Structures are given as C-alpha cells and as structure tokens.
Amino acid sequence: MNSTGRIFRLTTFGESHGEAIGGVVDGMPAGIAIDNDFIQHELNRRRPGQSSITTARQEADRVELLSGVFEGKSTGTPIGFIVRNTNQHSHDYDNLREVFRPSHADYTYQMKYGTRDHRGGGRSSARITISRCVAGALAKLALRQIGISITAYTSQVGAIRLEHDYHHYDLAQAEANSVRCPDNERAAAMIRLIEQVKAEGDTIGGVITCVVKGCPAGLGEPEFGKLHAQLGAAMLSINAVKGFEYGEGFAGVTARGSEQNDAFRIEEGRITTATNHSGGIQGGISNGQDIYFRVAFKPVATLLREQITVNSQGEETTLTARGRHDPCVLPRAVPVVEAMTAMVILDAFLLNKTVKM
C-alpha cells in the first residue's frame, strides 16, 4: 500500500535516512504547465529548519523531476521524481536499535515485518511526506486550470484556538508567521506555547483546518467512494493524525435538524445554499459550496526527556531520545494537508469528468 489514487495516482519510496525520498505520479493530465519554482516552493513550506519551533535538521529538499515533462509541460506519461537526503545524523538513533519508542511505529513494524529501520523511523518517518508535497504541487497546478484552490492553516495548538471559522480571516495571512495561523495575535500565543513545550523537552498537538474553494458540484461516488470518505482516508494516512471531521462535524450533534439543514435558493441564476453546515458535501458528493474540514494531530511522540519502555528482548528499560525533532508538527503539516487534499480532489475530478479540462 505505497500507492494512492485511482486515476491521479502516487507511488512513493524511500526512508528518512536513506539515499533519497521519491515517487512516481501517474495520471497527470497532459499539457499542464509545470512550474518548477512553485513545486519547490511547496517543498520549502514543508522542509525542516524553517524556524525555532521546527526541527533543526537542515535539508535543501531540492526536487529533481526525472520524467513526464517536456518543454515545460506535462506529457501525460508518469512523472518520476526524487529529493535527496543530505543531512542525516543516523548516529543520533544508535540507542534506538533495540528499543521500542512509546507511541511510535517501532514495535508494530517489528511485529509485522520482523525487521525495522531504526534510523529516524525509516519508512514511518514524517520525512516521507516529501513525496506527497511534490505530487500535491502537481495536482494543484492541474486544479488551477479549473479554478479550484486549496488553503490550509493552523487553527489550534494545545488549548489555544481561533474563535471564528475561516470566513472571518484572510487565509493568505497564515504564511506570514512561523506557525501558519491567520490570526497574528493567536499565532504569537501559539508560538510561545510551542517554545515553552520545546524548552521542557516535551511536545504539543493541535488542529489544521482546510478549505477548498471553486470545487464544482458532482465530485465523489455513492456508497463506498464518497468524497468525504476519500478526504478522511487521505488525512488519516498522514503521520500523527488522530481525527478528521468535515462541515459542522461533532459540534453539529447538539443542534436540531431545522438548524442544520442547508436550505436551497437561487442566486444569480444558479442553485446554491443559504448556509453550509454540510461542508460542501452531501450524500458523499460535492454540492458546489466551499469544502471545509479539520484534521487533529497528536503531540509528536519523540520526547527529549526520559520515558519508560521495553527493548526487543522483552526487558523493561528507559529511553531518552536524542537528535533533532519537531516540538509541534502542525506548521510543517499544513502543506501536507493541502497536498493530500489536492490529490483527492483532482483524482475525483478526473474520474467524474463533469468539467472539461
């Protein structure tokens, strides 16, 4: 299961401390202008070492497109790419060779495969999301052609959260601070919390909100191919994600149906809805309104403080992690959420073909 998508399909490869991270994108529509600077920009948003609240690992994360592009446009054939690892400190993980880190994939990988790469988590490392960001950037370039935009932002860190929904903010301002929150005052409080947690050798989680604008009605399949189910599966495949909700989500269960229903109306000659509690999806199919959802991320499992655990010989022991780690994954996860969303939406669009490219 190293591939995702039905028509727009990504297959990934690589490990955190291997030679490179890479992938192959199949199903990219032909004739799309490939903006290399934009793809690199998306990777730069995810790369380590951006600020004091992210890991200090220094990687240029330069993407190399190997195929599928000719004279600046996609050819419709597979696009292969790699991003080379250049700043691994594998010795930081020598003490983990025989120890299972709490809440990591160490134990489960060992039980499934009988072996594991202990260096930075190997295949289970969040560094693998590089491939998702490259493929997501390609999907975004295609979605531009049909007027679909995707914006994610940090809406909560720990107990600090935004008071309003996305309509109340200029989402472009999320890129103006290191935590990627569109409210500068709340962003400053989030940054202080992350810095405090980091100083204590601890970690903190939070929530990322994502908004899709310009999505046409009709995307998604009935029964087992519902659009929100595809988005949920994509989000839950991201490292450290613990929850997904769209539209009103869990908050809507306290309301009456008369309060939750989105009444239809005619506006400028087209059918629309007076409200959007449904989050742009009804019956598993997009209805033309904004699609919005939230993704919950747990605190990073690697703590720079002593933890109780066991080793591969079944002996109880203690562990103090070393190396360079994120105290909060949210700032670097924002572009990953956008990337996975772009791939799902483009895949659904290509399958549905409700609008000509």
PDB file of C-alpha atoms in Angstrom, residues 89-200:
ATOM      1  CA  HIS A  89      22.594  12.204  11.628  1.00  0.00           C
ATOM      2  CA  SER A  90      21.970   8.461  11.813  1.00  0.00           C
ATOM      3  CA  HIS A  91      24.207   8.055  14.891  1.00  0.00           C
ATOM      4  CA  ASP A  92      21.594  10.025  16.872  1.00  0.00           C
ATOM      5  CA  TYR A  93      19.466   6.889  16.695  1.00  0.00           C
ATOM      6  CA  ASP A  94      22.040   4.262  17.697  1.00  0.00           C
ATOM      7  CA  ASN A  95      20.427   3.924  21.120  1.00  0.00           C
ATOM      8  CA  LEU A  96      17.114   3.014  19.466  1.00  0.00           C
ATOM      9  CA  ARG A  97      18.312  -0.084  17.621  1.00  0.00           C
ATOM     10  CA  GLU A  98      16.922  -2.445  20.266  1.00  0.00           C
ATOM     11  CA  VAL A  99      14.413  -0.129  21.971  1.00  0.00           C
ATOM     12  CA  PHE A 100      10.759   0.487  21.103  1.00  0.00           C
ATOM     13  CA  ARG A 101       9.875   4.174  21.358  1.00  0.00           C
ATOM     14  CA  PRO A 102       6.481   4.830  23.026  1.00  0.00           C
ATOM     15  CA  SER A 103       3.661   5.666  20.560  1.00  0.00           C
ATOM     16  CA  HIS A 104       5.938   5.193  17.513  1.00  0.00           C
ATOM     17  CA  ALA A 105       5.734   2.562  14.779  1.00  0.00           C
ATOM     18  CA  ASP A 106       8.857   0.741  16.071  1.00  0.00           C
ATOM     19  CA  TYR A 107       7.022  -2.139  17.752  1.00  0.00           C
ATOM     20  CA  THR A 108       4.288  -2.551  15.142  1.00  0.00           C
ATOM     21  CA  TYR A 109       6.772  -2.551  12.231  1.00  0.00           C
ATOM     22  CA  GLN A 110       8.862  -5.169  14.068  1.00  0.00           C
ATOM     23  CA  MET A 111       5.783  -7.339  14.615  1.00  0.00           C
ATOM     24  CA  LYS A 112       4.622  -7.005  11.003  1.00  0.00           C
ATOM     25  CA  TYR A 113       7.923  -7.337   9.120  1.00  0.00           C
ATOM     26  CA  GLY A 114      10.299  -8.965  11.599  1.00  0.00           C
ATOM     27  CA  THR A 115      12.742  -6.122  10.967  1.00  0.00           C
ATOM     28  CA  ARG A 116      12.795  -2.333  11.011  1.00  0.00           C
ATOM     29  CA  ASP A 117      14.937   0.671  10.154  1.00  0.00           C
ATOM     30  CA  HIS A 118      15.544   2.376  13.492  1.00  0.00           C
ATOM     31  CA  ARG A 119      17.160   5.459  11.915  1.00  0.00           C
ATOM     32  CA  GLY A 120      14.632   8.245  12.274  1.00  0.00           C
ATOM     33  CA  GLY A 121      11.747   5.840  11.940  1.00  0.00           C
ATOM     34  CA  GLY A 122      12.747   4.672   8.454  1.00  0.00           C
ATOM     35  CA  ARG A 123       9.676   4.317   6.287  1.00  0.00           C
ATOM     36  CA  SER A 124       7.339   5.504   9.058  1.00  0.00           C
ATOM     37  CA  SER A 125       9.114   8.872   9.312  1.00  0.00           C
ATOM     38  CA  ALA A 126       7.219  12.071   8.567  1.00  0.00           C
ATOM     39  CA  ARG A 127      10.024  12.854   6.097  1.00  0.00           C
ATOM     40  CA  ILE A 128       8.231  10.511   3.684  1.00  0.00           C
ATOM     41  CA  THR A 129       5.584  13.227   3.256  1.00  0.00           C
ATOM     42  CA  ILE A 130       8.023  14.935   0.876  1.00  0.00           C
ATOM     43  CA  SER A 131       6.626  12.749  -1.908  1.00  0.00           C
ATOM     44  CA  ARG A 132       3.097  13.818  -1.056  1.00  0.00           C
ATOM     45  CA  CYS A 133       4.054  17.505  -1.283  1.00  0.00           C
ATOM     46  CA  VAL A 134       5.599  17.062  -4.742  1.00  0.00           C
ATOM     47  CA  ALA A 135       2.568  15.165  -6.047  1.00  0.00           C
ATOM     48  CA  GLY A 136       0.240  17.628  -4.342  1.00  0.00           C
ATOM     49  CA  ALA A 137       2.001  20.538  -6.039  1.00  0.00           C
ATOM     50  CA  LEU A 138       1.496  18.856  -9.414  1.00  0.00           C
ATOM     51  CA  ALA A 139      -2.186  18.339  -8.563  1.00  0.00           C
ATOM     52  CA  LYS A 140      -2.511  21.998  -7.578  1.00  0.00           C
ATOM     53  CA  LEU A 141      -1.068  23.055 -10.950  1.00  0.00           C
ATOM     54  CA  ALA A 142      -3.739  20.988 -12.690  1.00  0.00           C
ATOM     55  CA  LEU A 143      -6.528  22.270 -10.425  1.00  0.00           C
ATOM     56  CA  ARG A 144      -5.563  25.851 -11.257  1.00  0.00           C
ATOM     57  CA  GLN A 145      -6.833  25.218 -14.769  1.00  0.00           C
ATOM     58  CA  ILE A 146     -10.370  24.734 -13.462  1.00  0.00           C
ATOM     59  CA  GLY A 147     -10.346  27.403 -10.747  1.00  0.00           C
ATOM     60  CA  ILE A 148     -10.042  25.168  -7.682  1.00  0.00           C
ATOM     61  CA  SER A 149      -7.923  26.485  -4.803  1.00  0.00           C
ATOM     62  CA  ILE A 150      -6.905  24.787  -1.550  1.00  0.00           C
ATOM     63  CA  THR A 151      -5.778  26.577   1.614  1.00  0.00           C
ATOM     64  CA  ALA A 152      -4.962  25.047   4.991  1.00  0.00           C
ATOM     65  CA  TYR A 153      -3.946  26.781   8.211  1.00  0.00           C
ATOM     66  CA  THR A 154      -3.258  26.084  11.873  1.00  0.00           C
ATOM     67  CA  SER A 155      -6.454  26.733  13.805  1.00  0.00           C
ATOM     68  CA  GLN A 156      -5.450  25.300  17.194  1.00  0.00           C
ATOM     69  CA  VAL A 157      -2.296  24.447  19.168  1.00  0.00           C
ATOM     70  CA  GLY A 158      -2.926  22.816  22.515  1.00  0.00           C
ATOM     71  CA  ALA A 159      -5.766  24.763  24.151  1.00  0.00           C
ATOM     72  CA  ILE A 160      -5.132  27.912  22.071  1.00  0.00           C
ATOM     73  CA  ARG A 161      -7.634  28.071  19.225  1.00  0.00           C
ATOM     74  CA  LEU A 162      -9.170  30.525  16.782  1.00  0.00           C
ATOM     75  CA  GLU A 163     -12.523  31.908  17.892  1.00  0.00           C
ATOM     76  CA  HIS A 164     -14.167  32.045  14.452  1.00  0.00           C
ATOM     77  CA  ASP A 165     -14.485  29.950  11.305  1.00  0.00           C
ATOM     78  CA  TYR A 166     -12.485  30.568   8.150  1.00  0.00           C
ATOM     79  CA  HIS A 167     -14.823  33.286   6.811  1.00  0.00           C
ATOM     80  CA  HIS A 168     -13.529  35.708   9.453  1.00  0.00           C
ATOM     81  CA  TYR A 169      -9.870  35.545   8.409  1.00  0.00           C
ATOM     82  CA  ASP A 170      -7.636  36.460   5.500  1.00  0.00           C
ATOM     83  CA  LEU A 171      -6.227  32.992   4.965  1.00  0.00           C
ATOM     84  CA  ALA A 172      -3.316  34.366   2.950  1.00  0.00           C
ATOM     85  CA  GLN A 173      -2.001  35.811   6.224  1.00  0.00           C
ATOM     86  CA  ALA A 174      -1.329  32.287   7.519  1.00  0.00           C
ATOM     87  CA  GLU A 175       2.000  32.299   5.681  1.00  0.00           C
ATOM     88  CA  ALA A 176       3.069  35.493   7.478  1.00  0.00           C
ATOM     89  CA  ASN A 177       4.120  33.694  10.677  1.00  0.00           C
ATOM     90  CA  SER A 178       6.003  30.517  11.527  1.00  0.00           C
ATOM     91  CA  VAL A 179       3.022  28.625  12.964  1.00  0.00           C
ATOM     92  CA  ARG A 180       0.847  29.302   9.858  1.00  0.00           C
ATOM     93  CA  CYS A 181      -2.125  30.786  11.675  1.00  0.00           C
ATOM     94  CA  PRO A 182      -4.111  33.639  10.013  1.00  0.00           C
ATOM     95  CA  ASP A 183      -4.684  35.458  13.328  1.00  0.00           C
ATOM     96  CA  ASN A 184      -1.403  37.164  14.295  1.00  0.00           C
ATOM     97  CA  GLU A 185      -2.348  37.569  17.960  1.00  0.00           C
ATOM     98  CA  ARG A 186      -3.303  33.913  18.379  1.00  0.00           C
ATOM     99  CA  ALA A 187      -0.285  32.901  16.291  1.00  0.00           C
ATOM    100  CA  ALA A 188       2.027  34.673  18.739  1.00  0.00           C
ATOM    101  CA  ALA A 189       0.406  32.825  21.649  1.00  0.00           C
ATOM    102  CA  MET A 190       0.744  29.507  19.809  1.00  0.00           C
ATOM    103  CA  ILE A 191       4.427  30.170  19.123  1.00  0.00           C
ATOM    104  CA  ARG A 192       5.060  30.984  22.797  1.00  0.00           C
ATOM    105  CA  LEU A 193       3.360  27.738  23.824  1.00  0.00           C
ATOM    106  CA  ILE A 194       5.404  25.670  21.372  1.00  0.00           C
ATOM    107  CA  GLU A 195       8.640  27.319  22.537  1.00  0.00           C
ATOM    108  CA  GLN A 196       7.724  26.624  26.164  1.00  0.00           C
ATOM    109  CA  VAL A 197       6.935  22.987  25.415  1.00  0.00           C
ATOM    110  CA  LYS A 198      10.184  22.637  23.465  1.00  0.00           C
ATOM    111  CA  ALA A 199      12.212  24.032  26.374  1.00  0.00           C
ATOM    112  CA  GLU A 200      10.657  21.373  28.606  1.00  0.00           C
TER     113      GLU A 200
END
